[in-house]
Short mmCIF file of C-alpha atoms in Angstrom, two decimals:
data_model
loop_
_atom_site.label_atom_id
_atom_site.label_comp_id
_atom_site.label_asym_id
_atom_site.label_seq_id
_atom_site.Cartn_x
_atom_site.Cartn_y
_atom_site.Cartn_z
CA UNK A 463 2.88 -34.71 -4.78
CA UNK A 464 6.34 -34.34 -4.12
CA UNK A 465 7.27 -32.81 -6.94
CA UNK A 466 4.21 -30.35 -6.59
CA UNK A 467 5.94 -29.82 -3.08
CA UNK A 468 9.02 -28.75 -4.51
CA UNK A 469 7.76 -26.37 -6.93
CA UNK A 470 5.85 -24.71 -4.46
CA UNK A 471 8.65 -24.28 -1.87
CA UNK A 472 10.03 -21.68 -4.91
CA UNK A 473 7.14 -19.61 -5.79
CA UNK A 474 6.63 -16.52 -4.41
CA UNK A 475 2.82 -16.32 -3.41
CA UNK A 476 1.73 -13.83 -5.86
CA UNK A 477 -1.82 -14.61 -6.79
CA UNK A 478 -0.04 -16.43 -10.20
CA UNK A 479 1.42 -18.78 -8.00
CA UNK A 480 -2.14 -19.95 -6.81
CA UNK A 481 -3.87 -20.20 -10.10
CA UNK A 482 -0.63 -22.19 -11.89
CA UNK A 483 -0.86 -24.09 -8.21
CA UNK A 484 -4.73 -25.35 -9.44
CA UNK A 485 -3.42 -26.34 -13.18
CA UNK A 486 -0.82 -28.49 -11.69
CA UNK A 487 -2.60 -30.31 -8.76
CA UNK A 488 -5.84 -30.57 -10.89
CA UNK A 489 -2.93 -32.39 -13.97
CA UNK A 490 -1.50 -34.22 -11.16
CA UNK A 491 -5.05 -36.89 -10.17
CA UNK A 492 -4.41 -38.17 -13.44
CA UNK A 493 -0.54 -38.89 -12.51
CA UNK A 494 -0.48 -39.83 -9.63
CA UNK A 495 -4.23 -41.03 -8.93
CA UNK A 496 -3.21 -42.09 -5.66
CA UNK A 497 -3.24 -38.72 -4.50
CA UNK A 498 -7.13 -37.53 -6.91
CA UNK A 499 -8.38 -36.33 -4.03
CA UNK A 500 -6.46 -34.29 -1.65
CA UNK A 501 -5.32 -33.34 -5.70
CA UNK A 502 -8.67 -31.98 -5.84
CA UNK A 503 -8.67 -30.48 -2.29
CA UNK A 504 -5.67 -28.41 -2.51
CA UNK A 505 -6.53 -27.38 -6.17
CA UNK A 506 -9.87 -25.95 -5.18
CA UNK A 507 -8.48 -24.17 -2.36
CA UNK A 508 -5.75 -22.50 -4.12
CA UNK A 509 -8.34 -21.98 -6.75
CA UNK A 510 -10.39 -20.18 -4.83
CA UNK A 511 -7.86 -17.72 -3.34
CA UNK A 512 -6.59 -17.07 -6.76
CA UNK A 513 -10.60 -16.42 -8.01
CA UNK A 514 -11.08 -14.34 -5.00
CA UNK A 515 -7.81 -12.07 -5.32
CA UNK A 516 -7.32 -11.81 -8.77
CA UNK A 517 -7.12 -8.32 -9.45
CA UNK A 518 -7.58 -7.30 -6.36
CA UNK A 519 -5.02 -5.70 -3.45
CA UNK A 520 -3.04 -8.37 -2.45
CA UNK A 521 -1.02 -7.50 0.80
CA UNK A 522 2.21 -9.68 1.08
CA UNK A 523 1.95 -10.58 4.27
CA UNK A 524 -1.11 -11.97 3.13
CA UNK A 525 0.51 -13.84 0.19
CA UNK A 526 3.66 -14.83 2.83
CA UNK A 527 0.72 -15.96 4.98
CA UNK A 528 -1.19 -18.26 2.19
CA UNK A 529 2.25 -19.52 0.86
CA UNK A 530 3.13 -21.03 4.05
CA UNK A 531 -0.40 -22.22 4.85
CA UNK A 532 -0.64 -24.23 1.39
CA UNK A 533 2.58 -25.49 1.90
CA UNK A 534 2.22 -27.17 5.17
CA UNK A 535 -0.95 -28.66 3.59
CA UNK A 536 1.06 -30.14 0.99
CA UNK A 537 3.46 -31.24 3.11
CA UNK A 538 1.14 -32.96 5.32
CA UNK A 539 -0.37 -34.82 2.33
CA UNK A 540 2.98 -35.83 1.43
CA UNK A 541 3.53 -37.09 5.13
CA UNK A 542 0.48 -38.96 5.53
CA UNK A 543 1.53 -40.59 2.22
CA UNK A 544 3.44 -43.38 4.81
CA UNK A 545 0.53 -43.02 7.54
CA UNK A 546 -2.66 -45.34 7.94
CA UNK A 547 -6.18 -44.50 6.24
CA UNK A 548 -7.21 -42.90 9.33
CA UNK A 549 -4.11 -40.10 8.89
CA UNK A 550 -4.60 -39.53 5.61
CA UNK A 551 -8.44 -39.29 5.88
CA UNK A 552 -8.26 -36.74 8.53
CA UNK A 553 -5.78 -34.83 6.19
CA UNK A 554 -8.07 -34.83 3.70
CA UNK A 555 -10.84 -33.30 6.07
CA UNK A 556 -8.38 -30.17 7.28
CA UNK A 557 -7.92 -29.56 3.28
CA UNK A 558 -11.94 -29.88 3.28
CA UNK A 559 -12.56 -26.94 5.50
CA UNK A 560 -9.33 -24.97 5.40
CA UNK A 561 -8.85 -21.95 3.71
CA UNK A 562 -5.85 -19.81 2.69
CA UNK A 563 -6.65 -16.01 4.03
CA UNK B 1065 4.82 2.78 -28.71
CA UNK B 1066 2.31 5.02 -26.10
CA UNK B 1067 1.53 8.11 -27.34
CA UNK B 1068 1.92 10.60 -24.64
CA UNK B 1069 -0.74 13.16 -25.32
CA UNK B 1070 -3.36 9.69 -24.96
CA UNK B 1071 -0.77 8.47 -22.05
CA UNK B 1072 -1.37 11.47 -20.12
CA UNK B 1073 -5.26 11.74 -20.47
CA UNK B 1074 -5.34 8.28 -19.00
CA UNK B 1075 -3.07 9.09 -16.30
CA UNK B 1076 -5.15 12.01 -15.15
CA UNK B 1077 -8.15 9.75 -15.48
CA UNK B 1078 -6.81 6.98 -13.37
CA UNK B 1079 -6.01 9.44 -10.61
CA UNK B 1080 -9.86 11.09 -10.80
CA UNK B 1081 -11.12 7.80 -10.69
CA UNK B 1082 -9.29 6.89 -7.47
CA UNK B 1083 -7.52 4.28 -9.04
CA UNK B 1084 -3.67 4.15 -8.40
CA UNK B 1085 -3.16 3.43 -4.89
CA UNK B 1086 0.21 3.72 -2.61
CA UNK B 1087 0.80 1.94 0.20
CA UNK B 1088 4.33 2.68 1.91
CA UNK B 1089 3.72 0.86 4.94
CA UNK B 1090 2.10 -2.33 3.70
CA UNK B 1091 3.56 -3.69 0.19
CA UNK B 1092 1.39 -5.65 -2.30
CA UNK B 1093 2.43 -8.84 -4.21
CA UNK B 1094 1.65 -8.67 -7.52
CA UNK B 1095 0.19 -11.88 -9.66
CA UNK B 1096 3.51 -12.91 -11.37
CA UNK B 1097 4.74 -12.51 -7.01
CA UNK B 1098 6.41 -9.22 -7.27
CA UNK B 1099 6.48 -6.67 -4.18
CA UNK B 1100 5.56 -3.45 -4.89
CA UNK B 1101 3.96 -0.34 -3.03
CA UNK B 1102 1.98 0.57 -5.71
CA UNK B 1103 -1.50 -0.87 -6.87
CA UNK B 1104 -3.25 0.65 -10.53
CA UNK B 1105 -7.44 -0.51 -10.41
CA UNK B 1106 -8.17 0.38 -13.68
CA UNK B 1107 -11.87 -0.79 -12.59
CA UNK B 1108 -12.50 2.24 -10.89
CA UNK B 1109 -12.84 3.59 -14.13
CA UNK B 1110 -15.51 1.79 -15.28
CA UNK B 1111 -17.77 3.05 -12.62
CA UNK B 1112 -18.28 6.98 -13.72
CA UNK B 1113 -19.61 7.55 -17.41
CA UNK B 1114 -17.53 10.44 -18.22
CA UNK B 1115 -14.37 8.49 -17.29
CA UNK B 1116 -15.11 5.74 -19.06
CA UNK B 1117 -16.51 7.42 -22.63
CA UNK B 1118 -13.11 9.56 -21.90
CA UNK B 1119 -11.20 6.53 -22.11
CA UNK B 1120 -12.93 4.58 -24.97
CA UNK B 1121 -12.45 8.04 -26.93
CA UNK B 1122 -8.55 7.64 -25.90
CA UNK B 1123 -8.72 3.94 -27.00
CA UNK B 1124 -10.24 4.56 -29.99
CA UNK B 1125 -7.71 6.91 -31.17
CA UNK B 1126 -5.08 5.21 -30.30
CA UNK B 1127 -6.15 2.05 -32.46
CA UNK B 1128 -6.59 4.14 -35.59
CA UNK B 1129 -3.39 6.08 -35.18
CA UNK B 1130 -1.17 2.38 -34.29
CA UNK B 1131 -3.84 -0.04 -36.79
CA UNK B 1132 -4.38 0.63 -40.04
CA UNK B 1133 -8.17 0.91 -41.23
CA UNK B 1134 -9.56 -2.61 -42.23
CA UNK B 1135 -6.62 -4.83 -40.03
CA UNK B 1136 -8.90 -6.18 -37.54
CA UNK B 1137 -12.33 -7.87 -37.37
CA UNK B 1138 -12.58 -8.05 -33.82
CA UNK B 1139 -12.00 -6.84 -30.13
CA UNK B 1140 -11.97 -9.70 -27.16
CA UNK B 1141 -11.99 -8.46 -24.00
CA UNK B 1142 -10.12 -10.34 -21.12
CA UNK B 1143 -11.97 -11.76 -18.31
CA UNK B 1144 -12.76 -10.09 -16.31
CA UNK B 1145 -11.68 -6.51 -15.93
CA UNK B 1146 -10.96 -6.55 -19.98
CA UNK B 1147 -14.49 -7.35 -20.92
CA UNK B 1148 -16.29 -3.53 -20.19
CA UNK B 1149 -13.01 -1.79 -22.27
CA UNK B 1150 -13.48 -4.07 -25.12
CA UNK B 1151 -17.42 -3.78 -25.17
CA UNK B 1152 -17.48 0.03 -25.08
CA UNK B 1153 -14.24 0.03 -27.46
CA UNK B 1154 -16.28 -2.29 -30.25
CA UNK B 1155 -18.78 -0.31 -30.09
CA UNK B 1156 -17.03 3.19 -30.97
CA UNK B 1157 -15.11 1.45 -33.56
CA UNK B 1158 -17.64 -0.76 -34.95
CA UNK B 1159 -15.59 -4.02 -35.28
CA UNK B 1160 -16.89 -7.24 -33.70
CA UNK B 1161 -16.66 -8.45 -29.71
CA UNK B 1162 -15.88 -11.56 -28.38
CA UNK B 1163 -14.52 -12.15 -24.73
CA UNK B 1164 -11.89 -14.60 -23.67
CA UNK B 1165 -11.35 -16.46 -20.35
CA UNK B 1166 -8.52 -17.33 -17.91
CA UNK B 1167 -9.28 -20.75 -18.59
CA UNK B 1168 -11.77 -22.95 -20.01
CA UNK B 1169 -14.20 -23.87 -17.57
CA UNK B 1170 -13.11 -28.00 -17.72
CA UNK B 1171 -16.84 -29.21 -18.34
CA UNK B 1172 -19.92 -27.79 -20.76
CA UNK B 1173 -19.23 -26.72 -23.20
CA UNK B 1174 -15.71 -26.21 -22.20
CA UNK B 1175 -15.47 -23.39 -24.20
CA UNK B 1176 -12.62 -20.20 -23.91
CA UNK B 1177 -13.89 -17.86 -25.54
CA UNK B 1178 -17.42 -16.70 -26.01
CA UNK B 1179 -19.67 -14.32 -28.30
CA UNK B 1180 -19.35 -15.91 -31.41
CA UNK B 1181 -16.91 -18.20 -33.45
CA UNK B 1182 -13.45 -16.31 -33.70
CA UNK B 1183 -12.28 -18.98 -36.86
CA UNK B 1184 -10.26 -16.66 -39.47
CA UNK B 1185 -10.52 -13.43 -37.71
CA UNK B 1186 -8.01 -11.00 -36.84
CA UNK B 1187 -8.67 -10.16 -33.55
CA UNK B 1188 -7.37 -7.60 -30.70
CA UNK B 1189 -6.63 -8.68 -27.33
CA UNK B 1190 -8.13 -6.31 -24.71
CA UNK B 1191 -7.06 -6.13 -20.81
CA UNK B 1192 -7.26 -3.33 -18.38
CA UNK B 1193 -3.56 -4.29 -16.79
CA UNK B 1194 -0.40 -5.63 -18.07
CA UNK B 1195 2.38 -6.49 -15.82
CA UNK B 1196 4.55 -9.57 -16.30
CA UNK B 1197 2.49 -10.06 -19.46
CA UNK B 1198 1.74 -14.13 -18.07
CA UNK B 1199 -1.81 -13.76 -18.21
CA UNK B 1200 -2.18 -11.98 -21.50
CA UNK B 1201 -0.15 -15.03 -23.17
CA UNK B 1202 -2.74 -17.58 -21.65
CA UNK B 1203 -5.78 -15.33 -23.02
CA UNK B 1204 -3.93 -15.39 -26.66
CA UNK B 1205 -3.24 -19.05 -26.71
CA UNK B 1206 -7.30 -19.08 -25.72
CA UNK B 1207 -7.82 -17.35 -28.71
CA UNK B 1208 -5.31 -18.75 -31.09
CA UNK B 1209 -6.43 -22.19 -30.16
CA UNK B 1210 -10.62 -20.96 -31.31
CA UNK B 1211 -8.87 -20.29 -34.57
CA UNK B 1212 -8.02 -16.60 -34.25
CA UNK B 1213 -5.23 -14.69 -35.43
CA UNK B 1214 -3.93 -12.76 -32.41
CA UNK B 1215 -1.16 -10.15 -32.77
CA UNK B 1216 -1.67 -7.17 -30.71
CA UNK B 1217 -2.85 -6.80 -26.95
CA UNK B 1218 -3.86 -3.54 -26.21
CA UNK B 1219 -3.70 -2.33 -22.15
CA UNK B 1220 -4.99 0.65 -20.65
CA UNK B 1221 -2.26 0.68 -18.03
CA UNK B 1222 1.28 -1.12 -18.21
CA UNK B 1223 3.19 -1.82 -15.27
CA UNK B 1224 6.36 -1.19 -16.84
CA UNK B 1225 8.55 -1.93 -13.80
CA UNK B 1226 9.78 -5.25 -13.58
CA UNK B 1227 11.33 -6.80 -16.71
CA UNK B 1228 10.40 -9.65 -19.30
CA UNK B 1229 6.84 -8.78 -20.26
CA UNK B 1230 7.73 -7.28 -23.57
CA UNK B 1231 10.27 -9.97 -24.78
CA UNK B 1232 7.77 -12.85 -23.55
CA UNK B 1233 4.83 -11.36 -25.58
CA UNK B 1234 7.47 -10.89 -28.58
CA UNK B 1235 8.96 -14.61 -28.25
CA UNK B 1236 4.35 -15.12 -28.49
CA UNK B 1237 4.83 -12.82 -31.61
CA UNK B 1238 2.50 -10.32 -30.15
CA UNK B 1239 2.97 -6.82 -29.45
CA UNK B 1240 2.02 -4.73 -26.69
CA UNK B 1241 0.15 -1.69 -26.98
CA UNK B 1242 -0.57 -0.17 -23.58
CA UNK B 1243 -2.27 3.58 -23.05
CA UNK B 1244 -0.81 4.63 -20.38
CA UNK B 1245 2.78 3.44 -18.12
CA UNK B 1246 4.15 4.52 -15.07
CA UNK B 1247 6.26 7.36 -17.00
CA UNK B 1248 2.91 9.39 -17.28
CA UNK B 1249 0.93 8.40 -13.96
CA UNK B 1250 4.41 10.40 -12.40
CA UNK B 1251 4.17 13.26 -15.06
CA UNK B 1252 0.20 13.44 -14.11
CA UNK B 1253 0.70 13.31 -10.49
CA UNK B 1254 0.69 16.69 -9.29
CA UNK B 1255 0.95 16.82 -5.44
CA UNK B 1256 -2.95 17.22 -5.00
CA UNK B 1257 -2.83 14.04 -6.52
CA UNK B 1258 -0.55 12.21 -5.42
CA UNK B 1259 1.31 13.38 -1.43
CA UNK B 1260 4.89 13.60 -2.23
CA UNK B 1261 6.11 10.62 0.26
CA UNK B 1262 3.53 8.29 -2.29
CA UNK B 1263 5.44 10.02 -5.22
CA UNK B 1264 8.80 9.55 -3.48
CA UNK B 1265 8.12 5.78 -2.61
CA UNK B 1266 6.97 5.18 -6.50
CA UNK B 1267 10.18 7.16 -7.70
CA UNK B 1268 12.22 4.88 -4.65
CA UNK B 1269 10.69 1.36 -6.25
CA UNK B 1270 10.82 2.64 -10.00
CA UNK B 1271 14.65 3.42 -9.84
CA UNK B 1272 15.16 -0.45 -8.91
CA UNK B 1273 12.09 -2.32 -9.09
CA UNK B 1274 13.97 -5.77 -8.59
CA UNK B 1275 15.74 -5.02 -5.82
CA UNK B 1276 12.59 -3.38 -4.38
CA UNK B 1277 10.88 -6.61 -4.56
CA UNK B 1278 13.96 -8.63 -3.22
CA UNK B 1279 13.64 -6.65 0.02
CA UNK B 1280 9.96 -6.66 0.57
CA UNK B 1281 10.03 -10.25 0.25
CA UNK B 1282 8.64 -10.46 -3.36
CA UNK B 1283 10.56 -11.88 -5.81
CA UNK B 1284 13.75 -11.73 -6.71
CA UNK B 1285 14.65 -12.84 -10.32
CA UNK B 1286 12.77 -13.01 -13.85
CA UNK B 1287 12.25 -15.91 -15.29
CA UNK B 1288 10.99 -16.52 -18.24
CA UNK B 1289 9.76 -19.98 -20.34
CA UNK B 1290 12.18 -22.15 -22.33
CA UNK B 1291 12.24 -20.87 -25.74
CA UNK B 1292 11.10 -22.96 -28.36
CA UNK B 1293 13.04 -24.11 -31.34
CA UNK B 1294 11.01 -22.30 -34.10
CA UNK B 1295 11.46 -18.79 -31.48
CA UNK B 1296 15.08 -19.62 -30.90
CA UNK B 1297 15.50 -19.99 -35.47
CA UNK B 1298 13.39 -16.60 -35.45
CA UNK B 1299 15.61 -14.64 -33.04
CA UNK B 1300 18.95 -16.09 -35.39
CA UNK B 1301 17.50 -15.04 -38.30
CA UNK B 1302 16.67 -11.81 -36.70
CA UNK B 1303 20.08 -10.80 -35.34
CA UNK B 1304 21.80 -12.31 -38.45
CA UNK B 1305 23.55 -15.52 -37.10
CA UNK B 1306 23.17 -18.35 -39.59
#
């Protein structure tokens, strides 16, 4: 997860960035399976932002604004890594009902 | 190479159809995370049915004047925008249609590409839009990996701004063959079609689309995939070095 932090933190938000986002967390539950679900989580959500504006207009404050939002998530994931059950279960349930735009 | 009687016709068509849009208040990120004030929806030409037999007829020419008769079996259109161009293209040329998705769907089937086994045939990649060429080299590997023999992608408009897409289809060994580029939306756009601040924020981004992108937060830099050992042997050979 860390290392799908730090890739992120790079991109630039284009809708690319969301659909290669979805190959690498969806690659990453068998890696790290520790982390299969919010994996999951996060890849549907990018997944479903890069579904929705693929080939479509794609303001960049938008993509600024989706960029920043999945990397908090990510970054929460990664924080709740040292937090109880409880942290990282309520984590999980933000990614549940979040979305990007 | 665009031929630019055909470049022309589909210039004039995108602007009829409403397609090329120019924002120069509100930039749009392209897929591969480019800024740019300009958006081309080549969909907008699928709508009206003189448009789109106008640009099948353009297709179609172009194909017999760039393949020679017999050199293809079939056309795949690209999901999703490619799949309408290809269908209306196989059907004025007669050869054999298959489309090809972004990905494979992970469960079913699983399968990339549909219409019919694409084992042993020559096929033609088909997409509305080029522009960093990233998607058109997942569609090919798609293709190549069913069994096909992919060498060509043919795009009805190529967003020939920002470099890389050309050498990263080459280092793919495929070659792009788009209808229409930037060089004849501007020679189209006549100032009923397009206001002259649009034309002079197009002309402002085309003269440096990089540094465009670096200021309106897109990206900054091209990057482009490792090459691989075989590509890196091919481009020796090809400039001579032992």
């Amino acid at each position: 997860m860390d290392e799908l932090l730090s890739w992120l933190r790079l991109q630039k938000g284009g809708v690319g960035t969301h659909a290669e986002f979805r190959e690498r967390a969806l690659g990453l539950r068998t890696r790290e399976p520790q982390h299969a679900a919010a994996a999951r989580l996060l890849a549907d959500l990018a997944g479903r932002l890069a579904d929705a504006y693929d080939e479509e207009r794609f303001p960049t404050d938008m993509a600024q604004h989706a960029l920043a939002r999945l990397t908090a998530l990510v970054q929460k994931v990664v924080h709740a890594n040292s937090a109880g059950a409880a942290a990282q279960l309520a984590v999980l349930n933000e990614i549940g009902v979040a979305e990007l735009v | 190479m665009t031929d630019s009687r055909i470049g022309d016709g589909i210039a004039r068509l995108l602007f009829t159809a409403g397609a090329v849009h120019v924002s120069r208040t509100e930039p749009f990120t392209l897929a591969a995370g480019w800024a740019s004030p300009v958006y081309v929806d080549c969909r907008m030409l699928i709508g009206e049915p003189r448009a789109r037999r106008a640009v099948t007829e353009l297709a179609a020419e172009y194909m017999a004047s760039a393949f020679p008769a017999g050199s293809l079996d079939a056309i795949a259109g690209a999901e999703t925008a490619g799949i309408p161009f290809a269908a209306w293209l196989a059907d004025q040329t007669g050869l054999k249609l298959r489309y090809v998705r972004k990905r494979p769907l992970g469960i079913g089937r699983n399968a990339q590409v549909e219409g019919g086994t694409v084992e042993g045939l020559r096929v033609l990649l088909m997409d509305d839009l080029t522009t960093d060429s990233g998607s058109k080299l997942a569609f090919a590997r798609g293709l190549r990996s069913a069994g096909a023999t992919v060498e060509h992608v043919m795009s009805i408009f190529y967003h020939d701004a920002f470099p890389g897409a050309h050498e990263r289809l080459r280092a793919a060994g495929l070659a792009l063959h788009p209808l229409a580029t930037w060089e004849h939306v501007l020679r189209a756009a006549t100032p009923d079609l397009l206001a002259p601040d649009d034309r002079a924020t197009v002309e402002q981004f085309l003269h440096d689309p990089v540094a465009w992108s670096t200021r309106h937060g897109g990206r900054a830099t091209p990057t482009f995939p490792p090459l691989s050992a075989a590509h890196r042997r091919l481009r020796r050979l090809q400039s001579g070095e032992q």
